[in-house]
CSV table of C-alpha atoms in Angstrom, one decimal:
chain,number,residue,atom,x,y,z
A,29,MET,CA,-65.7,-47.2,293.1
A,30,LYS,CA,-62.8,-46.5,295.4
A,31,LYS,CA,-60.3,-48.0,293.2
A,32,LYS,CA,-61.6,-45.9,290.4
A,33,THR,CA,-61.3,-42.7,292.5
A,34,ALA,CA,-57.8,-43.4,293.8
A,35,GLY,CA,-56.7,-44.3,290.3
A,36,ILE,CA,-58.0,-40.9,289.0
A,37,LEU,CA,-56.3,-38.9,291.7
A,38,LEU,CA,-53.0,-40.7,291.3
A,39,GLY,CA,-53.1,-40.0,287.6
A,40,ILE,CA,-53.8,-36.3,288.2
A,41,ILE,CA,-50.8,-36.0,290.7
A,42,ILE,CA,-48.5,-37.7,288.3
A,43,ALA,CA,-49.6,-35.5,285.5
A,44,SER,CA,-49.2,-32.4,287.6
A,45,VAL,CA,-45.7,-33.4,288.6
A,46,SER,CA,-44.6,-34.2,285.1
A,47,LEU,CA,-46.0,-31.1,283.6
A,48,ALA,CA,-45.0,-28.7,286.4
A,49,GLY,CA,-43.0,-26.7,284.0
A,50,CYS,CA,-46.0,-26.1,281.7
A,51,GLY,CA,-48.7,-23.6,282.0
A,52,GLU,CA,-51.8,-24.2,284.2
A,53,ASN,CA,-54.1,-24.8,281.2
A,54,GLU,CA,-51.8,-27.4,279.7
A,55,ALA,CA,-51.6,-29.3,283.0
A,56,THR,CA,-55.4,-29.3,283.4
A,57,GLU,CA,-55.8,-30.6,279.7
A,58,ALA,CA,-53.3,-33.3,280.3
A,59,ALA,CA,-55.0,-34.5,283.4
A,60,SER,CA,-58.3,-34.6,281.7
A,61,GLU,CA,-56.9,-36.7,278.9
A,62,SER,CA,-55.4,-39.2,281.4
A,63,ALA,CA,-58.7,-39.5,283.2
A,64,GLN,CA,-60.5,-40.2,279.9
A,65,THR,CA,-57.9,-42.8,279.0
A,66,GLU,CA,-58.3,-44.5,282.2
A,67,GLY,CA,-62.1,-44.7,281.8
A,68,GLU,CA,-62.0,-46.3,278.3
A,69,GLY,CA,-62.9,-49.9,278.2
A,70,SER,CA,-63.6,-50.0,282.0
A,71,GLY,CA,-67.4,-50.7,281.6
A,72,GLU,CA,-70.1,-50.0,284.0
A,73,ILE,CA,-71.6,-51.6,287.1
A,74,THR,CA,-75.0,-52.8,287.1
A,75,GLU,CA,-77.4,-52.6,289.9
A,76,ASP,CA,-76.6,-56.2,290.8
A,77,GLY,CA,-73.0,-55.3,291.2
A,78,GLU,CA,-71.9,-57.0,288.0
A,79,LYS,CA,-69.6,-55.3,285.5
A,80,THR,CA,-70.6,-54.9,282.0
A,81,GLU,CA,-68.2,-54.6,279.1
A,82,ASP,CA,-67.8,-51.4,277.4
A,83,ALA,CA,-69.9,-50.9,274.3
A,84,SER,CA,-67.0,-50.5,272.0
A,85,VAL,CA,-65.3,-53.6,273.2
A,86,ASN,CA,-68.5,-55.6,273.1
A,87,GLY,CA,-69.2,-54.2,269.6
A,88,ASP,CA,-65.8,-55.3,268.4
A,89,LYS,CA,-66.2,-58.8,269.8
A,90,LYS,CA,-69.8,-59.0,268.2
A,91,THR,CA,-68.2,-57.8,264.9
A,92,GLU,CA,-65.6,-60.5,265.0
A,93,LYS,CA,-68.2,-63.1,265.8
A,94,ASN,CA,-70.5,-61.9,263.0
A,95,GLN,CA,-67.6,-62.0,260.5
A,96,GLU,CA,-66.6,-65.4,261.6
A,97,GLU,CA,-70.3,-66.6,261.3
A,98,LYS,CA,-70.5,-65.0,257.8
A,99,LYS,CA,-67.2,-66.6,256.7
A,100,GLU,CA,-68.6,-70.0,257.8
A,101,ASN,CA,-71.8,-69.4,255.8
A,102,ASP,CA,-69.9,-68.2,252.7
A,103,GLU,CA,-67.7,-71.3,252.8
A,104,PRO,CA,-70.0,-74.3,252.3
A,105,ASP,CA,-68.8,-77.5,253.9
A,106,SER,CA,-67.9,-80.6,252.0
A,107,ASP,CA,-71.5,-82.0,252.5
A,108,ASP,CA,-72.9,-78.9,250.7
A,109,LYS,CA,-70.5,-79.3,247.7
A,110,THR,CA,-71.5,-82.9,247.4
A,111,GLU,CA,-75.0,-81.9,247.2
A,112,GLU,CA,-74.5,-79.4,244.4
A,113,GLU,CA,-72.6,-81.6,242.1
A,114,PRO,CA,-75.5,-83.9,241.3
A,115,GLU,CA,-77.7,-80.8,240.6
A,116,GLU,CA,-75.3,-79.8,237.7
A,117,THR,CA,-75.3,-83.3,236.3
A,118,GLU,CA,-79.1,-83.4,236.4
A,119,ASP,CA,-79.2,-80.1,234.5
A,120,GLU,CA,-77.1,-81.7,231.8
A,121,GLU,CA,-79.3,-84.8,231.5
A,122,GLU,CA,-82.3,-82.5,231.0
A,123,ALA,CA,-81.1,-81.3,227.5
A,124,LEU,CA,-83.9,-81.6,225.2
A,125,LYS,CA,-83.7,-84.7,222.9
A,126,VAL,CA,-84.4,-84.3,219.2
A,127,ALA,CA,-85.0,-87.4,217.1
A,128,VAL,CA,-83.3,-87.6,213.6
A,129,LEU,CA,-84.7,-90.4,211.4
A,130,LEU,CA,-83.0,-91.0,208.1
A,131,PRO,CA,-83.7,-93.7,205.3
A,132,ASP,CA,-80.2,-95.3,205.4
A,133,GLU,CA,-76.6,-94.6,206.5
A,134,ASP,CA,-74.7,-94.9,203.2
A,135,GLU,CA,-76.4,-92.0,201.4
A,136,TRP,CA,-77.3,-89.9,204.5
A,137,SER,CA,-74.1,-89.9,206.6
A,138,VAL,CA,-73.2,-86.3,205.6
A,139,ASP,CA,-76.7,-85.1,206.6
A,140,ALA,CA,-76.5,-87.0,209.9
A,141,GLU,CA,-73.1,-85.5,210.8
A,142,ALA,CA,-74.2,-82.0,210.0
A,143,LEU,CA,-77.5,-82.3,211.9
A,144,GLU,CA,-75.7,-83.8,214.9
A,145,SER,CA,-73.2,-81.0,215.0
A,146,ASN,CA,-75.7,-78.2,214.8
A,147,LEU,CA,-78.1,-79.7,217.4
A,148,GLU,CA,-75.2,-80.2,219.9
A,149,GLU,CA,-74.0,-76.7,219.3
A,150,ASP,CA,-77.4,-75.4,220.4
A,151,GLY,CA,-77.5,-77.6,223.4
A,152,TYR,CA,-79.8,-80.4,222.2
A,153,GLU,CA,-79.2,-84.2,222.4
A,154,PRO,CA,-79.5,-85.7,218.9
A,155,LEU,CA,-80.9,-89.2,218.7
A,156,ILE,CA,-80.0,-90.4,215.1
A,157,ASP,CA,-81.3,-93.5,213.6
A,158,TYR,CA,-81.6,-95.2,210.2
A,159,ALA,CA,-84.4,-97.3,208.7
A,160,GLU,CA,-82.2,-99.0,206.1
A,161,GLY,CA,-84.8,-98.4,203.5
A,162,ASP,CA,-87.5,-100.2,205.5
A,163,VAL,CA,-90.7,-98.1,206.2
A,164,SER,CA,-92.0,-100.5,208.8
A,165,ARG,CA,-88.7,-100.0,210.7
A,166,GLN,CA,-89.1,-96.3,210.6
A,167,VAL,CA,-92.6,-96.5,211.8
A,168,SER,CA,-91.3,-98.5,214.9
A,169,GLN,CA,-88.6,-96.0,215.5
A,170,ILE,CA,-91.2,-93.2,215.6
A,171,GLN,CA,-93.4,-95.1,218.0
A,172,GLU,CA,-90.5,-95.9,220.4
A,173,LEU,CA,-89.2,-92.2,220.4
A,174,THR,CA,-92.8,-90.9,220.9
A,175,GLU,CA,-92.9,-92.9,224.1
A,176,GLU,CA,-89.6,-91.4,225.2
A,177,LYS,CA,-91.3,-88.0,224.7
A,178,VAL,CA,-88.5,-86.4,222.5
A,179,ALA,CA,-88.8,-82.7,222.0
A,180,ALA,CA,-89.1,-82.8,218.2
A,181,PHE,CA,-88.7,-85.1,215.1
A,182,ILE,CA,-86.7,-84.5,212.1
A,183,ILE,CA,-87.8,-87.1,209.5
A,184,ALA,CA,-86.5,-87.9,206.0
A,185,PRO,CA,-89.2,-90.5,205.1
A,186,VAL,CA,-88.5,-93.8,203.5
A,187,ASP,CA,-92.0,-93.7,202.0
A,188,PRO,CA,-93.6,-90.3,202.1
A,189,TYR,CA,-97.1,-91.8,202.1
A,190,GLY,CA,-96.3,-94.5,204.7
A,191,LEU,CA,-96.4,-92.5,207.9
A,192,PRO,CA,-99.9,-90.9,208.5
A,193,ASP,CA,-101.1,-93.4,211.1
A,194,VAL,CA,-98.0,-93.2,213.4
A,195,LEU,CA,-97.8,-89.4,213.0
A,196,ALA,CA,-101.3,-89.1,214.3
A,197,ASP,CA,-100.0,-90.4,217.7
A,198,VAL,CA,-97.1,-88.0,217.4
A,199,LYS,CA,-99.4,-85.0,216.9
A,200,GLU,CA,-101.5,-86.2,219.8
A,201,ALA,CA,-98.4,-86.2,222.0
A,202,ASP,CA,-97.9,-82.6,220.9
A,203,ILE,CA,-94.4,-83.3,219.4
A,204,PRO,CA,-93.5,-81.1,216.4
A,205,VAL,CA,-92.4,-82.8,213.1
A,206,PHE,CA,-89.9,-81.4,210.6
A,207,SER,CA,-90.0,-83.0,207.2
A,208,TYR,CA,-86.5,-83.2,205.8
A,209,ASP,CA,-85.6,-83.3,202.0
A,210,GLU,CA,-88.8,-85.1,201.0
A,211,LEU,CA,-92.3,-83.9,202.1
A,212,ILE,CA,-94.3,-86.3,204.3
A,213,MET,CA,-97.8,-86.7,202.7
A,214,ASP,CA,-101.3,-87.1,203.8
A,215,THR,CA,-100.9,-85.9,207.3
A,216,ASN,CA,-101.5,-82.7,209.3
A,217,ALA,CA,-98.7,-83.6,211.8
A,218,VAL,CA,-96.0,-82.0,209.7
A,219,ASN,CA,-95.1,-78.5,211.1
A,220,TYR,CA,-92.4,-77.4,208.7
A,221,TYR,CA,-90.5,-78.6,205.7
A,222,THR,CA,-86.8,-78.1,204.6
A,223,ALA,CA,-85.5,-79.0,201.1
A,224,PHE,CA,-83.8,-78.0,197.9
A,225,GLY,CA,-87.0,-77.0,196.1
A,226,GLY,CA,-87.6,-79.5,193.3
A,227,ARG,CA,-89.5,-77.0,191.1
A,228,GLN,CA,-86.7,-74.5,191.3
A,229,VAL,CA,-84.1,-77.2,190.5
A,230,GLY,CA,-86.1,-78.2,187.5
A,231,ARG,CA,-86.4,-74.6,186.3
A,232,GLN,CA,-82.6,-74.3,186.7
A,233,ILE,CA,-82.0,-77.4,184.5
A,234,GLY,CA,-84.4,-76.2,181.8
A,235,LYS,CA,-82.7,-72.8,181.6
A,236,GLU,CA,-79.3,-74.4,181.3
A,237,ILE,CA,-80.6,-76.5,178.4
A,238,VAL,CA,-82.0,-73.5,176.6
A,239,GLU,CA,-78.9,-71.5,176.9
A,240,ARG,CA,-76.3,-74.2,176.2
A,241,GLN,CA,-78.3,-75.4,173.1
A,242,ASP,CA,-79.1,-71.9,172.1
A,243,LEU,CA,-82.7,-72.9,171.5
A,244,ASP,CA,-83.9,-69.3,170.8
A,245,LYS,CA,-81.5,-69.1,167.9
A,246,VAL,CA,-82.6,-72.6,166.7
A,247,ARG,CA,-86.2,-71.5,166.8
A,248,GLU,CA,-85.5,-68.3,164.7
A,249,GLU,CA,-83.7,-70.5,162.1
A,250,LYS,CA,-86.7,-72.9,162.0
A,251,GLY,CA,-84.4,-75.7,163.3
A,252,SER,CA,-84.9,-78.4,165.9
A,253,ARG,CA,-83.2,-80.5,168.5
A,254,THR,CA,-84.0,-84.0,169.6
A,255,ILE,CA,-84.5,-84.8,173.3
A,256,GLU,CA,-85.3,-87.7,175.6
A,257,PHE,CA,-86.3,-87.5,179.3
A,258,PHE,CA,-85.4,-89.9,182.1
A,259,MET,CA,-86.9,-88.5,185.3
A,260,GLY,CA,-86.8,-89.4,189.0
A,261,SER,CA,-88.8,-91.9,191.0
A,262,LEU,CA,-92.6,-92.0,190.4
A,263,ASP,CA,-93.4,-92.1,194.0
A,264,ASP,CA,-91.2,-89.2,195.0
A,265,SER,CA,-92.9,-85.8,195.4
A,266,GLN,CA,-89.7,-83.9,194.9
A,267,ALA,CA,-89.1,-85.8,191.5
A,268,LEU,CA,-92.6,-84.6,190.5
A,269,PHE,CA,-91.8,-81.0,191.5
A,270,LEU,CA,-88.5,-81.1,189.5
A,271,TYR,CA,-90.4,-82.4,186.4
A,272,ASN,CA,-93.0,-79.7,186.7
A,273,GLY,CA,-90.3,-77.0,187.0
A,274,LEU,CA,-88.5,-78.4,184.0
A,275,MET,CA,-91.6,-78.4,181.9
A,276,GLU,CA,-92.4,-74.9,182.8
A,277,VAL,CA,-89.2,-73.9,180.8
A,278,LEU,CA,-89.1,-76.5,178.0
A,279,GLN,CA,-92.8,-76.9,177.1
A,280,PRO,CA,-93.0,-73.9,174.8
A,281,TYR,CA,-90.1,-75.3,172.7
A,282,LEU,CA,-91.7,-78.7,172.7
A,283,ASP,CA,-95.0,-77.1,171.5
A,284,ASP,CA,-93.5,-75.2,168.5
A,285,GLY,CA,-91.2,-78.1,167.4
A,286,THR,CA,-87.9,-76.5,168.4
A,287,LEU,CA,-87.5,-79.5,170.7
A,288,GLU,CA,-88.6,-82.9,169.3
A,289,CYS,CA,-89.0,-86.1,171.3
A,290,PRO,CA,-88.9,-89.1,168.8
A,291,SER,CA,-90.1,-91.6,171.4
A,292,GLY,CA,-93.0,-89.4,172.5
A,293,LYS,CA,-92.3,-90.1,176.1
A,294,ILE,CA,-92.7,-86.7,177.7
A,295,SER,CA,-95.2,-87.0,180.6
A,296,PHE,CA,-93.9,-87.7,184.2
A,297,ASP,CA,-95.6,-91.1,184.2
A,298,ASP,CA,-93.8,-92.1,180.9
A,299,THR,CA,-90.4,-90.7,181.9
A,300,GLY,CA,-90.2,-91.5,185.7
A,301,LEU,CA,-87.9,-94.2,186.9
A,302,LEU,CA,-89.3,-96.0,189.9
A,303,ARG,CA,-86.9,-96.1,193.0
A,304,TRP,CA,-84.3,-94.1,191.1
A,305,SER,CA,-83.3,-97.2,189.3
A,306,GLY,CA,-80.1,-96.8,187.2
A,307,SER,CA,-80.6,-100.2,185.5
A,308,LEU,CA,-84.0,-99.2,184.4
A,309,ALA,CA,-82.6,-96.1,182.9
A,310,GLU,CA,-80.0,-98.2,181.1
A,311,SER,CA,-82.6,-100.7,179.6
A,312,ARG,CA,-85.0,-97.9,178.6
A,313,MET,CA,-82.3,-96.1,176.8
A,314,GLN,CA,-81.3,-99.2,174.8
A,315,GLU,CA,-85.0,-99.7,173.8
A,316,THR,CA,-85.4,-96.0,172.9
A,317,LEU,CA,-82.4,-96.2,170.5
A,318,GLU,CA,-83.5,-99.4,168.9
A,319,GLU,CA,-87.1,-98.3,168.3
A,320,TYR,CA,-86.9,-94.6,167.5
A,321,TYR,CA,-83.4,-93.9,166.1
A,322,GLU,CA,-81.6,-95.1,163.0
A,323,THR,CA,-78.4,-97.2,163.6
A,324,GLY,CA,-75.7,-94.8,165.0
A,325,GLU,CA,-78.1,-92.0,165.7
A,326,VAL,CA,-78.6,-90.6,169.2
A,327,PRO,CA,-80.6,-87.7,170.7
A,328,ASP,CA,-79.0,-84.3,170.9
A,329,ILE,CA,-80.1,-83.9,174.5
A,330,ILE,CA,-80.6,-86.4,177.2
A,331,CYS,CA,-82.2,-84.9,180.3
A,332,THR,CA,-82.2,-87.0,183.5
A,333,GLY,CA,-83.5,-86.4,187.0
A,334,PHE,CA,-80.6,-88.0,188.9
A,335,ASP,CA,-77.0,-88.8,188.3
A,336,GLU,CA,-77.1,-92.5,188.3
A,337,ALA,CA,-79.4,-92.5,185.3
A,338,ALA,CA,-77.0,-90.2,183.5
A,339,LEU,CA,-74.0,-92.5,184.2
A,340,GLN,CA,-75.9,-95.6,183.0
A,341,ILE,CA,-77.0,-93.9,179.8
A,342,GLY,CA,-73.4,-92.9,179.1
A,343,SER,CA,-72.5,-96.6,179.2
A,344,VAL,CA,-75.2,-97.4,176.6
A,345,LEU,CA,-73.6,-94.7,174.4
A,346,ASP,CA,-70.3,-96.4,174.8
A,347,GLN,CA,-71.7,-99.6,173.7
A,348,GLN,CA,-73.1,-97.8,170.6
A,349,GLY,CA,-69.6,-96.8,169.7
A,350,ILE,CA,-70.3,-93.0,170.2
A,351,ALA,CA,-67.0,-91.3,171.1
A,352,VAL,CA,-66.9,-88.8,174.0
A,353,GLY,CA,-66.2,-85.4,172.6
A,354,SER,CA,-67.4,-86.1,169.2
A,355,GLU,CA,-70.3,-84.3,167.5
A,356,GLU,CA,-72.4,-87.3,168.0
A,357,TRP,CA,-72.0,-87.3,171.8
A,358,PRO,CA,-75.2,-85.7,173.2
A,359,MET,CA,-75.7,-83.2,176.1
A,360,ILE,CA,-76.4,-85.3,179.2
A,361,THR,CA,-77.7,-83.6,182.4
A,362,GLY,CA,-77.7,-84.9,185.9
A,363,VAL,CA,-78.9,-84.0,189.5
A,364,GLY,CA,-77.0,-84.5,192.7
A,365,CYS,CA,-73.2,-84.2,192.0
A,366,ASP,CA,-72.3,-87.7,193.0
A,367,ALA,CA,-68.6,-88.3,193.1
A,368,GLU,CA,-68.7,-90.4,189.9
A,369,ALA,CA,-70.9,-88.0,188.2
A,370,VAL,CA,-68.4,-85.2,189.0
A,371,LYS,CA,-65.6,-87.3,187.4
A,372,SER,CA,-67.8,-87.7,184.3
A,373,ILE,CA,-68.4,-83.9,184.2
A,374,ALA,CA,-64.7,-83.3,184.5
A,375,SER,CA,-63.9,-85.7,181.6
A,376,GLY,CA,-66.7,-84.4,179.3
A,377,ARG,CA,-69.1,-87.3,179.5
A,378,MET,CA,-71.7,-85.3,181.4
A,379,SER,CA,-72.5,-81.7,180.6
A,380,PHE,CA,-73.5,-80.6,184.1
A,381,SER,CA,-75.2,-81.6,187.3
A,382,ILE,CA,-77.0,-79.8,190.1
A,383,PHE,CA,-75.2,-79.5,193.5
A,384,MET,CA,-77.4,-79.5,196.6
A,385,ASP,CA,-75.2,-79.2,199.7
A,386,PRO,CA,-76.7,-81.3,202.5
A,387,ARG,CA,-74.7,-79.4,205.1
A,388,GLU,CA,-76.7,-76.3,204.2
A,389,MET,CA,-80.1,-78.1,204.3
A,390,ALA,CA,-79.1,-79.6,207.7
A,391,ALA,CA,-78.2,-76.2,209.1
A,392,ARG,CA,-81.5,-74.6,207.9
A,393,CYS,CA,-83.6,-77.4,209.3
A,394,GLU,CA,-81.9,-77.3,212.7
A,395,ASP,CA,-82.4,-73.5,212.8
A,396,MET,CA,-86.1,-74.0,212.3
A,397,VAL,CA,-86.2,-76.7,215.1
A,398,ASP,CA,-84.3,-74.4,217.5
A,399,ALA,CA,-86.5,-71.4,216.7
A,400,TYR,CA,-89.7,-73.6,217.3
A,401,LEU,CA,-88.6,-75.0,220.6
A,402,VAL,CA,-87.3,-71.6,221.9
A,403,ARG,CA,-90.6,-70.0,221.0
A,404,GLU,CA,-92.5,-72.7,223.0
A,405,GLU,CA,-90.7,-71.3,226.1
A,406,ASP,CA,-90.8,-67.7,225.0
A,407,PRO,CA,-93.9,-66.7,222.9
A,408,GLU,CA,-92.1,-63.4,222.1
A,409,ALA,CA,-89.3,-65.2,220.3
A,410,GLU,CA,-89.1,-65.2,216.5
A,411,GLU,CA,-90.9,-67.9,214.5
A,412,PRO,CA,-89.0,-70.4,212.2
A,413,GLU,CA,-87.9,-68.7,209.0
A,414,VAL,CA,-90.0,-69.8,205.9
A,415,ASN,CA,-89.5,-68.7,202.3
A,416,ASP,CA,-92.3,-70.7,200.6
A,417,TYR,CA,-95.8,-70.5,202.0
A,418,GLU,CA,-97.8,-72.1,199.2
A,419,SER,CA,-96.0,-74.6,197.0
A,420,TYR,CA,-96.0,-77.6,199.2
A,421,ASP,CA,-99.4,-79.2,199.7
A,422,ASN,CA,-99.2,-82.7,201.2
A,423,GLY,CA,-102.7,-83.5,200.5
A,424,VAL,CA,-104.0,-82.4,203.9
A,425,LYS,CA,-102.3,-79.0,204.5
A,426,ILE,CA,-100.0,-76.5,202.9
A,427,VAL,CA,-96.7,-76.9,204.7
A,428,GLY,CA,-94.5,-73.9,205.3
A,429,ALA,CA,-91.1,-74.5,203.8
A,430,TYR,CA,-87.6,-73.3,203.6
A,431,LEU,CA,-86.0,-73.9,200.2
A,432,CYS,CA,-82.3,-73.9,199.9
A,433,GLU,CA,-80.3,-72.7,196.9
A,434,SER,CA,-78.7,-75.2,194.5
A,435,GLN,CA,-75.8,-74.7,192.1
A,436,VAL,CA,-74.9,-75.7,188.5
A,437,VAL,CA,-71.6,-77.6,188.4
A,438,ASP,CA,-69.8,-78.2,185.1
A,439,ALA,CA,-66.3,-78.8,183.8
A,440,ASP,CA,-65.4,-75.1,184.3
A,441,ASN,CA,-66.2,-75.0,188.1
A,442,TYR,CA,-66.4,-78.5,189.5
A,443,GLU,CA,-63.3,-77.7,191.6
A,444,ILE,CA,-65.5,-75.6,194.0
A,445,LEU,CA,-66.6,-79.0,195.5
A,446,ILE,CA,-63.0,-79.6,196.5
A,447,ASP,CA,-62.5,-76.0,197.7
A,448,ASN,CA,-65.6,-76.1,200.0
A,449,GLY,CA,-64.4,-79.4,201.5
A,450,TYR,CA,-67.3,-81.6,200.2
A,451,TYR,CA,-64.9,-83.8,198.2
A,452,THR,CA,-61.2,-84.4,198.2
A,453,GLU,CA,-59.3,-84.1,195.0
A,454,ASP,CA,-58.8,-87.8,194.7
A,455,GLU,CA,-62.5,-88.5,194.9
A,456,VAL,CA,-63.5,-86.4,191.9
A,457,THR,CA,-60.5,-85.9,189.6
A,458,PRO,CA,-60.9,-88.3,186.7
A,459,GLU,CA,-58.1,-90.7,186.0
A,460,ALA,CA,-55.8,-89.7,183.2
A,461,THR,CA,-56.3,-91.7,180.0
A,462,PRO,CA,-53.1,-93.6,179.4
A,463,THR,CA,-51.1,-92.3,176.4
A,464,PRO,CA,-50.4,-95.2,174.0
A,465,GLU,CA,-46.7,-95.9,173.5
A,466,PRO,CA,-45.6,-95.4,170.0
A,467,SER,CA,-44.7,-98.6,168.2
A,468,PRO,CA,-41.1,-98.9,167.1
A,469,THR,CA,-40.4,-97.7,163.6
A,470,PRO,CA,-39.4,-100.8,161.4
A,471,GLU,CA,-36.0,-100.7,160.1
A,472,PRO,CA,-35.9,-100.1,156.3
A,473,THR,CA,-35.5,-103.1,154.2
A,474,ALA,CA,-32.4,-103.4,151.9
A,475,THR,CA,-33.0,-102.1,148.3
A,476,PRO,CA,-32.8,-105.0,145.9
A,477,LYS,CA,-30.1,-104.8,143.3
A,478,ALA,CA,-31.2,-104.0,139.8
A,479,THR,CA,-31.3,-106.9,137.5
A,480,SER,CA,-29.1,-106.7,134.4
A,481,THR,CA,-30.9,-105.6,131.2
A,482,PRO,CA,-31.3,-108.6,128.9
A,483,GLU,CA,-29.5,-108.4,125.5
A,484,PRO,CA,-31.9,-107.9,122.6
A,485,THR,CA,-32.6,-111.0,120.6
A,486,ALA,CA,-31.7,-110.9,116.9
A,487,THR,CA,-34.4,-109.9,114.5
A,488,PRO,CA,-35.1,-112.8,112.1
A,489,LYS,CA,-34.6,-112.3,108.4
A,490,ALA,CA,-37.7,-111.9,106.3
A,491,THR,CA,-38.6,-114.9,104.2
A,492,SER,CA,-39.2,-114.4,100.5
A,493,THR,CA,-42.9,-114.0,99.3
A,494,PRO,CA,-44.0,-117.1,97.4
A,495,GLU,CA,-45.1,-116.4,93.8
A,496,PRO,CA,-48.9,-116.8,93.3
A,497,THR,CA,-50.0,-119.9,91.5
A,498,ALA,CA,-51.9,-119.6,88.2
A,499,THR,CA,-55.6,-119.9,88.5
A,500,PRO,CA,-56.9,-123.0,86.6
A,501,LYS,CA,-59.3,-122.5,83.8
A,502,ALA,CA,-63.0,-123.5,84.2
A,503,GLU,CA,-63.8,-126.7,82.3
A,504,SER,CA,-67.2,-125.5,81.3
A,505,MET,CA,-69.7,-122.8,81.8
A,506,ALA,CA,-72.2,-125.3,83.3
A,507,ASP,CA,-69.6,-126.3,85.9
A,508,GLU,CA,-69.2,-122.7,87.2
A,509,GLU,CA,-71.2,-121.7,90.2
A,510,GLU,CA,-73.4,-118.6,90.0
A,511,PRO,CA,-72.0,-115.9,92.2
A,512,SER,CA,-74.1,-115.1,95.3
A,513,PRO,CA,-76.0,-111.8,95.1
A,514,THR,CA,-74.4,-108.9,97.0
A,515,PRO,CA,-76.3,-107.1,99.8
A,516,GLU,CA,-76.9,-104.3,97.6
A,517,GLU,CA,-78.7,-106.4,95.1
A,518,GLU,CA,-81.1,-107.7,97.9
A,519,ALA,CA,-81.8,-104.4,99.5
A,520,PRO,CA,-84.5,-103.1,97.0
A,521,GLU,CA,-86.7,-106.1,97.6
A,522,ARG,CA,-86.4,-105.7,101.4
A,523,THR,CA,-87.1,-102.0,101.1
A,524,ARG,CA,-90.1,-102.6,99.0
A,525,LEU,CA,-91.4,-105.1,101.5
A,526,THR,CA,-90.9,-102.7,104.3
A,527,MET,CA,-92.7,-99.8,102.6
A,528,ALA,CA,-95.5,-102.1,101.8
A,529,ASP,CA,-95.8,-103.2,105.4
A,530,GLU,CA,-95.7,-99.6,106.5
A,531,LYS,CA,-98.5,-98.8,104.1
A,532,ASN,CA,-100.7,-101.7,105.3
A,533,GLU,CA,-100.1,-100.6,109.0
A,534,LYS,CA,-101.2,-97.1,108.0
């Protein structure tokens, strides 16, 4: 306390001396400021005689300490970082798994790639497997993936009637099932269906036949066209739907005789080709021509339910000696736009086929899966989009479906399949028919020299006519022969006989 008082007095004296030339008020003000400055940061003495730090200094130190502590908290140590990294990896492993089961790899590779890409884009883990045409193998795949508790199934069935039992377990596990391309039958486990609608494809084919053959005009002129049918597999629901759609358009023309089917094979049972067999289409076409058509005659229209049938039927026509592009070559329709079929379309062997882009169907199916799974987490989210609520009855329930749009492809527009990246130009451009080399013109043969005209032979001189010899006299009248009667002398007797005969006949 004494130190403090002495320090204050010393400060006042120094300030008074240094400011002697100033006014009394200024000196007093300066002394007050000096005393205040001396007191800043000096602290106070407690009753125990200990000095405490000034609040401002203490506050600054606390602030610095708090800032350091905050900085340490904001910057996690290496141990904290190590703990966070596994959490991020764990989140990635928790991506929902979606099983994609397809009949085989050869024909379904485009679908698989499109489904995989779309699922990954939406954050799912696709599990893709192929049954290689074996329904029992597909059943085993479903069983294994059910145990893995996948989030959803996308199934293109090997056998649409072969899955009810195994899907009962899937439904019990509360896993949604999305039927792909072909409707799974006889089960209530199917939630949704995505396809190119068979009925609308069939109607599309029928309308093309009516327009291209001008059947309404043929009907007005009381004419007719012959037609034969080679439909899809008898055990495929989509093939049946296609047939039904086709007949919705063509049946009136069959009923009134505008379309005639010489074989009489019109029903689906009579026209379907089990397992989409091209060889069966070929043998049936040969039998049809032999039994129902005269030699060299063929139908005006050959309507098929798949491209392979159309291609094999074209081979039969080649064997019959029917030239492509001739009046005898029939209209041949297909479905699928396989690469070889597109070549046939471009070369004029097939009239048209129906293109169903699997990339579009895959995108639509994945949209339905995503909407369903999002809605499970958020009931307010939108439901999967459906555009057909009543056509697809699988024998147990009517399944809501999304039907994709198909497109007619013919010689005028087949290049759209190149433009949209589905095929390369080399895959579908037909090979050019080699132009025969002209045979060399034979050199003209030398003109033979004219033979000399033979000199006329001399005309022989006429011989003299001999004089007639004298007729000898008859020795006696007895020796002379009687002259034979002339025909005129005999005629009266024959005439009389004839007249007598005629009289007797009368």
